[in-house]
Amino acid sequence: MRHTLPCVALFLLSATAFAAGAGPLVIDDFERGLSPAWTVKSFKGETAYRVVTDHGSQVLQADSRGSASGLVHKVDINPREWPVLTWRWKVAGTIPQGDEKSKAGDDYAARIYVIFPHWFFPKTRTLNYIWANRLPQGEFLANAYSGNAMMIAVRSGPEQAGQWLGERRDIVADYRRAFGEEPSRIGAIAIMTDTDNTGARALAWYDDLVLLGNNRAP
């Protein structure tokens, strides 16, 4: 997706604050359809997002055909109180032309943003949890468009395509590794499947996005 930071600016129009101490915070499990808290942000065309049934569960399906749009859930969260993000996802395949090191290849079958806004917008930072095309699993790499957007290869390659996989990330630890300092407040969590640079097609599914508070990890 082109122009990573200008796109992030569109994500941060308003926010909902959450108090600590209320147990796991479910961003969405899609069991009642798509929550109205999600906002569509389109950058080129529109990725089709809809809730579908998969093995008895309601899940979010994303279908991108040369498009780039995301779903954004605006929040106001202290990551030290809610440090762990969990979710599960599945892809039909990765993008053969995708390349994390190239602007022309900056497309992903599945990714989840955690956005840390700053009043001086060039200092806004994001963690991009991606199902990588080529970047080895576990690698961190600055986005081809901006050093303030860190790509984290949670999964990589097509070998596990078609399988539901559960993920668990320590947001605070990932931020420290990515940027060498403590994180600011989280302003939004976003989902995006995009293929605008390569013109390819990507199909992915997302489910059960949950933030876990301190001392509440199972």
PDB file of C-alpha atoms in Angstrom:
ATOM      1  CA  MET A   1       0.000   0.000   0.000  1.00  0.00           C
ATOM      2  CA  ARG A   2       1.330   3.429  -0.939  1.00  0.00           C
ATOM      3  CA  HIS A   3       2.081   6.302   1.432  1.00  0.00           C
ATOM      4  CA  THR A   4       1.855   4.459   4.719  1.00  0.00           C
ATOM      5  CA  LEU A   5       1.853   7.446   7.076  1.00  0.00           C
ATOM      6  CA  PRO A   6      -0.685   9.605   5.171  1.00  0.00           C
ATOM      7  CA  CYS A   7      -2.993   6.598   5.159  1.00  0.00           C
ATOM      8  CA  VAL A   8      -2.572   6.177   8.903  1.00  0.00           C
ATOM      9  CA  ALA A   9      -3.645   9.812   9.352  1.00  0.00           C
ATOM     10  CA  LEU A  10      -7.081   8.909   8.032  1.00  0.00           C
ATOM     11  CA  PHE A  11      -7.401   6.233  10.720  1.00  0.00           C
ATOM     12  CA  LEU A  12      -7.228   8.680  13.634  1.00  0.00           C
ATOM     13  CA  LEU A  13     -10.382  10.765  13.509  1.00  0.00           C
ATOM     14  CA  SER A  14     -11.754   9.913  16.962  1.00  0.00           C
ATOM     15  CA  ALA A  15     -11.190   7.361  19.673  1.00  0.00           C
ATOM     16  CA  THR A  16     -12.935   5.376  22.376  1.00  0.00           C
ATOM     17  CA  ALA A  17     -11.192   5.096  25.746  1.00  0.00           C
ATOM     18  CA  PHE A  18     -11.137   1.846  27.734  1.00  0.00           C
ATOM     19  CA  ALA A  19     -10.486   1.585  31.438  1.00  0.00           C
ATOM     20  CA  ALA A  20      -8.142  -1.028  32.821  1.00  0.00           C
ATOM     21  CA  GLY A  21      -9.401  -3.726  35.127  1.00  0.00           C
ATOM     22  CA  ALA A  22     -12.394  -4.930  33.108  1.00  0.00           C
ATOM     23  CA  GLY A  23     -10.976  -8.241  31.887  1.00  0.00           C
ATOM     24  CA  PRO A  24     -10.155  -9.141  28.285  1.00  0.00           C
ATOM     25  CA  LEU A  25     -11.156  -6.449  25.799  1.00  0.00           C
ATOM     26  CA  VAL A  26     -12.798  -7.956  22.723  1.00  0.00           C
ATOM     27  CA  ILE A  27     -12.193  -5.693  19.750  1.00  0.00           C
ATOM     28  CA  ASP A  28     -14.464  -7.951  17.661  1.00  0.00           C
ATOM     29  CA  ASP A  29     -15.347 -11.636  17.397  1.00  0.00           C
ATOM     30  CA  PHE A  30     -17.793 -11.001  14.498  1.00  0.00           C
ATOM     31  CA  GLU A  31     -20.441 -13.255  16.037  1.00  0.00           C
ATOM     32  CA  ARG A  32     -23.036 -10.482  15.689  1.00  0.00           C
ATOM     33  CA  GLY A  33     -21.763  -9.376  12.307  1.00  0.00           C
ATOM     34  CA  LEU A  34     -19.430  -6.447  11.761  1.00  0.00           C
ATOM     35  CA  SER A  35     -19.408  -4.081  14.737  1.00  0.00           C
ATOM     36  CA  PRO A  36     -20.419  -0.485  13.943  1.00  0.00           C
ATOM     37  CA  ALA A  37     -17.191   0.565  15.697  1.00  0.00           C
ATOM     38  CA  TRP A  38     -15.306  -0.337  12.512  1.00  0.00           C
ATOM     39  CA  THR A  39     -14.841   2.423   9.937  1.00  0.00           C
ATOM     40  CA  VAL A  40     -13.940   1.793   6.301  1.00  0.00           C
ATOM     41  CA  LYS A  41     -10.974   3.771   4.984  1.00  0.00           C
ATOM     42  CA  SER A  42     -10.353   3.484   1.257  1.00  0.00           C
ATOM     43  CA  PHE A  43      -7.038   4.375  -0.387  1.00  0.00           C
ATOM     44  CA  LYS A  44      -7.464   2.775  -3.824  1.00  0.00           C
ATOM     45  CA  GLY A  45     -10.682   1.046  -4.732  1.00  0.00           C
ATOM     46  CA  GLU A  46     -12.210  -0.990  -1.955  1.00  0.00           C
ATOM     47  CA  THR A  47     -11.325  -4.361  -0.523  1.00  0.00           C
ATOM     48  CA  ALA A  48     -14.561  -6.271   0.071  1.00  0.00           C
ATOM     49  CA  TYR A  49     -15.029  -7.040   3.773  1.00  0.00           C
ATOM     50  CA  ARG A  50     -17.979  -9.132   4.934  1.00  0.00           C
ATOM     51  CA  VAL A  51     -18.826 -11.478   7.768  1.00  0.00           C
ATOM     52  CA  VAL A  52     -19.217 -15.106   6.664  1.00  0.00           C
ATOM     53  CA  THR A  53     -19.691 -18.471   8.353  1.00  0.00           C
ATOM     54  CA  ASP A  54     -16.636 -20.722   8.538  1.00  0.00           C
ATOM     55  CA  HIS A  55     -16.884 -24.063  10.337  1.00  0.00           C
ATOM     56  CA  GLY A  56     -19.741 -22.788  12.471  1.00  0.00           C
ATOM     57  CA  SER A  57     -18.121 -19.471  13.447  1.00  0.00           C
ATOM     58  CA  GLN A  58     -18.772 -15.982  12.170  1.00  0.00           C
ATOM     59  CA  VAL A  59     -15.543 -14.553  10.768  1.00  0.00           C
ATOM     60  CA  LEU A  60     -14.470 -11.555   8.705  1.00  0.00           C
ATOM     61  CA  GLN A  61     -13.592 -12.276   5.075  1.00  0.00           C
ATOM     62  CA  ALA A  62     -11.452  -9.840   3.067  1.00  0.00           C
ATOM     63  CA  ASP A  63     -11.259 -10.002  -0.729  1.00  0.00           C
ATOM     64  CA  SER A  64      -8.852  -7.615  -2.468  1.00  0.00           C
ATOM     65  CA  ARG A  65      -8.614  -7.352  -6.259  1.00  0.00           C
ATOM     66  CA  GLY A  66      -6.050  -4.660  -6.950  1.00  0.00           C
ATOM     67  CA  SER A  67      -7.540  -2.580  -4.147  1.00  0.00           C
ATOM     68  CA  ALA A  68      -6.478  -1.082  -0.835  1.00  0.00           C
ATOM     69  CA  SER A  69      -8.940  -0.286   1.910  1.00  0.00           C
ATOM     70  CA  GLY A  70      -8.966  -1.073   5.595  1.00  0.00           C
ATOM     71  CA  LEU A  71     -11.260  -1.400   8.572  1.00  0.00           C
ATOM     72  CA  VAL A  72     -10.343   0.821  11.492  1.00  0.00           C
ATOM     73  CA  HIS A  73     -11.386   0.513  15.136  1.00  0.00           C
ATOM     74  CA  LYS A  74     -10.444   3.725  16.943  1.00  0.00           C
ATOM     75  CA  VAL A  75      -9.504   3.359  20.613  1.00  0.00           C
ATOM     76  CA  ASP A  76      -7.644   5.142  23.380  1.00  0.00           C
ATOM     77  CA  ILE A  77      -5.675   2.502  25.262  1.00  0.00           C
ATOM     78  CA  ASN A  78      -2.614   2.451  27.487  1.00  0.00           C
ATOM     79  CA  PRO A  79      -0.590  -0.515  26.148  1.00  0.00           C
ATOM     80  CA  ARG A  80       1.046  -1.071  29.517  1.00  0.00           C
ATOM     81  CA  GLU A  81      -2.417  -1.892  30.878  1.00  0.00           C
ATOM     82  CA  TRP A  82      -3.454  -3.913  27.803  1.00  0.00           C
ATOM     83  CA  PRO A  83      -0.125  -5.267  26.507  1.00  0.00           C
ATOM     84  CA  VAL A  84      -1.146  -8.441  24.670  1.00  0.00           C
ATOM     85  CA  LEU A  85      -3.015  -8.660  21.362  1.00  0.00           C
ATOM     86  CA  THR A  86      -4.421 -12.014  20.254  1.00  0.00           C
ATOM     87  CA  TRP A  87      -6.256 -12.986  17.088  1.00  0.00           C
ATOM     88  CA  ARG A  88      -6.629 -15.754  14.554  1.00  0.00           C
ATOM     89  CA  TRP A  89      -6.424 -15.548  10.787  1.00  0.00           C
ATOM     90  CA  LYS A  90      -6.268 -17.526   7.580  1.00  0.00           C
ATOM     91  CA  VAL A  91      -5.165 -16.721   4.021  1.00  0.00           C
ATOM     92  CA  ALA A  92      -5.936 -18.421   0.728  1.00  0.00           C
ATOM     93  CA  GLY A  93      -2.336 -17.721  -0.284  1.00  0.00           C
ATOM     94  CA  THR A  94       0.335 -15.055  -0.211  1.00  0.00           C
ATOM     95  CA  ILE A  95       1.102 -12.608  -3.042  1.00  0.00           C
ATOM     96  CA  PRO A  96       3.749 -13.968  -5.451  1.00  0.00           C
ATOM     97  CA  GLN A  97       4.782 -10.461  -6.564  1.00  0.00           C
ATOM     98  CA  GLY A  98       4.798  -9.146  -3.004  1.00  0.00           C
ATOM     99  CA  ASP A  99       8.110  -7.970  -1.579  1.00  0.00           C
ATOM    100  CA  GLU A 100       8.410  -6.314   1.827  1.00  0.00           C
ATOM    101  CA  LYS A 101      11.604  -4.522   0.787  1.00  0.00           C
ATOM    102  CA  SER A 102      10.065  -2.853  -2.281  1.00  0.00           C
ATOM    103  CA  LYS A 103       7.463  -0.114  -2.644  1.00  0.00           C
ATOM    104  CA  ALA A 104       6.146  -1.926  -5.705  1.00  0.00           C
ATOM    105  CA  GLY A 105       5.682  -5.068  -3.620  1.00  0.00           C
ATOM    106  CA  ASP A 106       4.159  -3.471  -0.503  1.00  0.00           C
ATOM    107  CA  ASP A 107       0.992  -5.625  -0.540  1.00  0.00           C
ATOM    108  CA  TYR A 108      -0.183  -8.202   2.007  1.00  0.00           C
ATOM    109  CA  ALA A 109      -2.847 -10.886   2.035  1.00  0.00           C
ATOM    110  CA  ALA A 110      -3.404 -10.160   5.728  1.00  0.00           C
ATOM    111  CA  ARG A 111      -2.198  -7.588   8.208  1.00  0.00           C
ATOM    112  CA  ILE A 112      -3.212  -5.975  11.463  1.00  0.00           C
ATOM    113  CA  TYR A 113      -2.082  -2.486  12.413  1.00  0.00           C
ATOM    114  CA  VAL A 114      -1.574  -1.167  15.926  1.00  0.00           C
ATOM    115  CA  ILE A 115      -1.335   2.612  15.633  1.00  0.00           C
ATOM    116  CA  PHE A 116       0.364   4.962  18.114  1.00  0.00           C
ATOM    117  CA  PRO A 117      -0.599   8.550  17.216  1.00  0.00           C
ATOM    118  CA  HIS A 118       1.455  11.625  18.038  1.00  0.00           C
ATOM    119  CA  TRP A 119       0.329  15.243  18.016  1.00  0.00           C
ATOM    120  CA  PHE A 120       3.168  15.903  15.543  1.00  0.00           C
ATOM    121  CA  PHE A 121       2.011  13.522  12.855  1.00  0.00           C
ATOM    122  CA  PRO A 122       5.445  12.572  11.401  1.00  0.00           C
ATOM    123  CA  LYS A 123       6.117  10.950  14.791  1.00  0.00           C
ATOM    124  CA  THR A 124       3.047   8.699  14.557  1.00  0.00           C
ATOM    125  CA  ARG A 125       4.203   5.081  14.621  1.00  0.00           C
ATOM    126  CA  THR A 126       2.644   1.764  13.723  1.00  0.00           C
ATOM    127  CA  LEU A 127       3.263  -1.907  14.287  1.00  0.00           C
ATOM    128  CA  ASN A 128       2.162  -3.889  11.227  1.00  0.00           C
ATOM    129  CA  TYR A 129       1.614  -7.553  12.034  1.00  0.00           C
ATOM    130  CA  ILE A 130       1.761  -9.172   8.605  1.00  0.00           C
ATOM    131  CA  TRP A 131       1.417 -12.511   6.922  1.00  0.00           C
ATOM    132  CA  ALA A 132       4.588 -11.904   4.949  1.00  0.00           C
ATOM    133  CA  ASN A 133       5.228 -12.789   1.337  1.00  0.00           C
ATOM    134  CA  ARG A 134       9.024 -13.188   1.547  1.00  0.00           C
ATOM    135  CA  LEU A 135      10.209 -11.737   4.855  1.00  0.00           C
ATOM    136  CA  PRO A 136      11.182 -14.655   7.136  1.00  0.00           C
ATOM    137  CA  GLN A 137       8.881 -15.380  10.057  1.00  0.00           C
ATOM    138  CA  GLY A 138       9.901 -13.415  13.139  1.00  0.00           C
ATOM    139  CA  GLU A 139      11.747 -10.686  11.218  1.00  0.00           C
ATOM    140  CA  PHE A 140      11.190  -6.955  11.799  1.00  0.00           C
ATOM    141  CA  LEU A 141      11.615  -4.587   8.837  1.00  0.00           C
ATOM    142  CA  ALA A 142      10.883  -0.885   8.382  1.00  0.00           C
ATOM    143  CA  ASN A 143       8.192  -0.283   5.793  1.00  0.00           C
ATOM    144  CA  ALA A 144       9.436   0.608   2.321  1.00  0.00           C
ATOM    145  CA  TYR A 145       7.673   3.975   2.568  1.00  0.00           C
ATOM    146  CA  SER A 146       8.368   4.958   6.191  1.00  0.00           C
ATOM    147  CA  GLY A 147      10.697   4.042   9.017  1.00  0.00           C
ATOM    148  CA  ASN A 148       7.893   4.844  11.465  1.00  0.00           C
ATOM    149  CA  ALA A 149       5.914   1.818  10.276  1.00  0.00           C
ATOM    150  CA  MET A 150       7.493  -1.467  11.348  1.00  0.00           C
ATOM    151  CA  MET A 151       6.556  -4.653   9.504  1.00  0.00           C
ATOM    152  CA  ILE A 152       6.585  -7.761  11.731  1.00  0.00           C
ATOM    153  CA  ALA A 153       6.406 -11.121   9.969  1.00  0.00           C
ATOM    154  CA  VAL A 154       4.106 -13.102  12.250  1.00  0.00           C
ATOM    155  CA  ARG A 155       3.678 -15.695   9.478  1.00  0.00           C
ATOM    156  CA  SER A 156       5.473 -16.030   6.176  1.00  0.00           C
ATOM    157  CA  GLY A 157       4.919 -17.738   2.857  1.00  0.00           C
ATOM    158  CA  PRO A 158       2.107 -19.891   1.485  1.00  0.00           C
ATOM    159  CA  GLU A 159       2.899 -23.172   3.243  1.00  0.00           C
ATOM    160  CA  GLN A 160       0.206 -22.697   5.919  1.00  0.00           C
ATOM    161  CA  ALA A 161      -2.382 -21.160   3.599  1.00  0.00           C
ATOM    162  CA  GLY A 162      -5.877 -22.484   4.185  1.00  0.00           C
ATOM    163  CA  GLN A 163      -5.268 -23.070   7.910  1.00  0.00           C
ATOM    164  CA  TRP A 164      -6.649 -21.069  10.803  1.00  0.00           C
ATOM    165  CA  LEU A 165      -3.726 -19.955  12.965  1.00  0.00           C
ATOM    166  CA  GLY A 166      -3.882 -18.286  16.358  1.00  0.00           C
ATOM    167  CA  GLU A 167      -1.495 -15.447  17.220  1.00  0.00           C
ATOM    168  CA  ARG A 168      -0.377 -13.736  20.411  1.00  0.00           C
ATOM    169  CA  ARG A 169       1.828 -10.643  20.461  1.00  0.00           C
ATOM    170  CA  ASP A 170       3.249  -8.564  23.310  1.00  0.00           C
ATOM    171  CA  ILE A 171       2.655  -5.080  21.921  1.00  0.00           C
ATOM    172  CA  VAL A 172       4.950  -3.360  24.408  1.00  0.00           C
ATOM    173  CA  ALA A 173       7.859  -5.733  23.760  1.00  0.00           C
ATOM    174  CA  ASP A 174       7.370  -5.454  20.001  1.00  0.00           C
ATOM    175  CA  TYR A 175       7.310  -1.663  20.173  1.00  0.00           C
ATOM    176  CA  ARG A 176      10.483  -1.545  22.248  1.00  0.00           C
ATOM    177  CA  ARG A 177      12.259  -3.814  19.764  1.00  0.00           C
ATOM    178  CA  ALA A 178      10.946  -1.877  16.777  1.00  0.00           C
ATOM    179  CA  PHE A 179      11.610   1.666  17.980  1.00  0.00           C
ATOM    180  CA  GLY A 180      13.920   1.398  20.993  1.00  0.00           C
ATOM    181  CA  GLU A 181      11.653   3.243  23.393  1.00  0.00           C
ATOM    182  CA  GLU A 182       8.426   2.953  25.381  1.00  0.00           C
ATOM    183  CA  PRO A 183       5.144   3.105  23.451  1.00  0.00           C
ATOM    184  CA  SER A 184       2.640   5.925  23.660  1.00  0.00           C
ATOM    185  CA  ARG A 185      -1.111   5.281  23.834  1.00  0.00           C
ATOM    186  CA  ILE A 186      -2.773   3.148  21.180  1.00  0.00           C
ATOM    187  CA  GLY A 187      -5.092   5.231  18.995  1.00  0.00           C
ATOM    188  CA  ALA A 188      -6.457   2.575  16.644  1.00  0.00           C
ATOM    189  CA  ILE A 189      -6.360  -1.046  15.598  1.00  0.00           C
ATOM    190  CA  ALA A 190      -6.903  -1.740  11.922  1.00  0.00           C
ATOM    191  CA  ILE A 191      -7.304  -4.672   9.554  1.00  0.00           C
ATOM    192  CA  MET A 192      -6.177  -4.519   5.947  1.00  0.00           C
ATOM    193  CA  THR A 193      -5.883  -6.859   2.977  1.00  0.00           C
ATOM    194  CA  ASP A 194      -4.415  -4.884   0.063  1.00  0.00           C
ATOM    195  CA  THR A 195      -3.096  -5.554  -3.437  1.00  0.00           C
ATOM    196  CA  ASP A 196      -3.032  -2.089  -5.009  1.00  0.00           C
ATOM    197  CA  ASN A 197       0.688  -2.121  -5.849  1.00  0.00           C
ATOM    198  CA  THR A 198       0.844  -5.558  -7.458  1.00  0.00           C
ATOM    199  CA  GLY A 199      -2.685  -5.646  -8.898  1.00  0.00           C
ATOM    200  CA  ALA A 200      -3.046  -9.207  -7.570  1.00  0.00           C
ATOM    201  CA  ARG A 201      -5.958 -10.842  -5.784  1.00  0.00           C
ATOM    202  CA  ALA A 202      -5.804 -11.790  -2.098  1.00  0.00           C
ATOM    203  CA  LEU A 203      -8.373 -13.550   0.054  1.00  0.00           C
ATOM    204  CA  ALA A 204      -8.089 -13.680   3.850  1.00  0.00           C
ATOM    205  CA  TRP A 205     -10.153 -14.261   6.977  1.00  0.00           C
ATOM    206  CA  TYR A 206      -9.831 -12.711  10.462  1.00  0.00           C
ATOM    207  CA  ASP A 207     -11.419 -13.532  13.811  1.00  0.00           C
ATOM    208  CA  ASP A 208     -11.314 -13.021  17.581  1.00  0.00           C
ATOM    209  CA  LEU A 209      -9.263  -9.837  17.997  1.00  0.00           C
ATOM    210  CA  VAL A 210      -8.771  -9.468  21.751  1.00  0.00           C
ATOM    211  CA  LEU A 211      -6.575  -7.333  24.002  1.00  0.00           C
ATOM    212  CA  LEU A 212      -5.467  -8.920  27.286  1.00  0.00           C
ATOM    213  CA  GLY A 213      -4.698  -6.824  30.350  1.00  0.00           C
ATOM    214  CA  ASN A 214      -1.899  -7.294  32.825  1.00  0.00           C
ATOM    215  CA  ASN A 215      -2.167 -10.550  34.818  1.00  0.00           C
ATOM    216  CA  ARG A 216      -5.040 -11.756  32.640  1.00  0.00           C
ATOM    217  CA  ALA A 217      -3.193 -13.848  30.106  1.00  0.00           C
ATOM    218  CA  PRO A 218      -4.511 -17.453  30.084  1.00  0.00           C
TER     219      PRO A 218
END
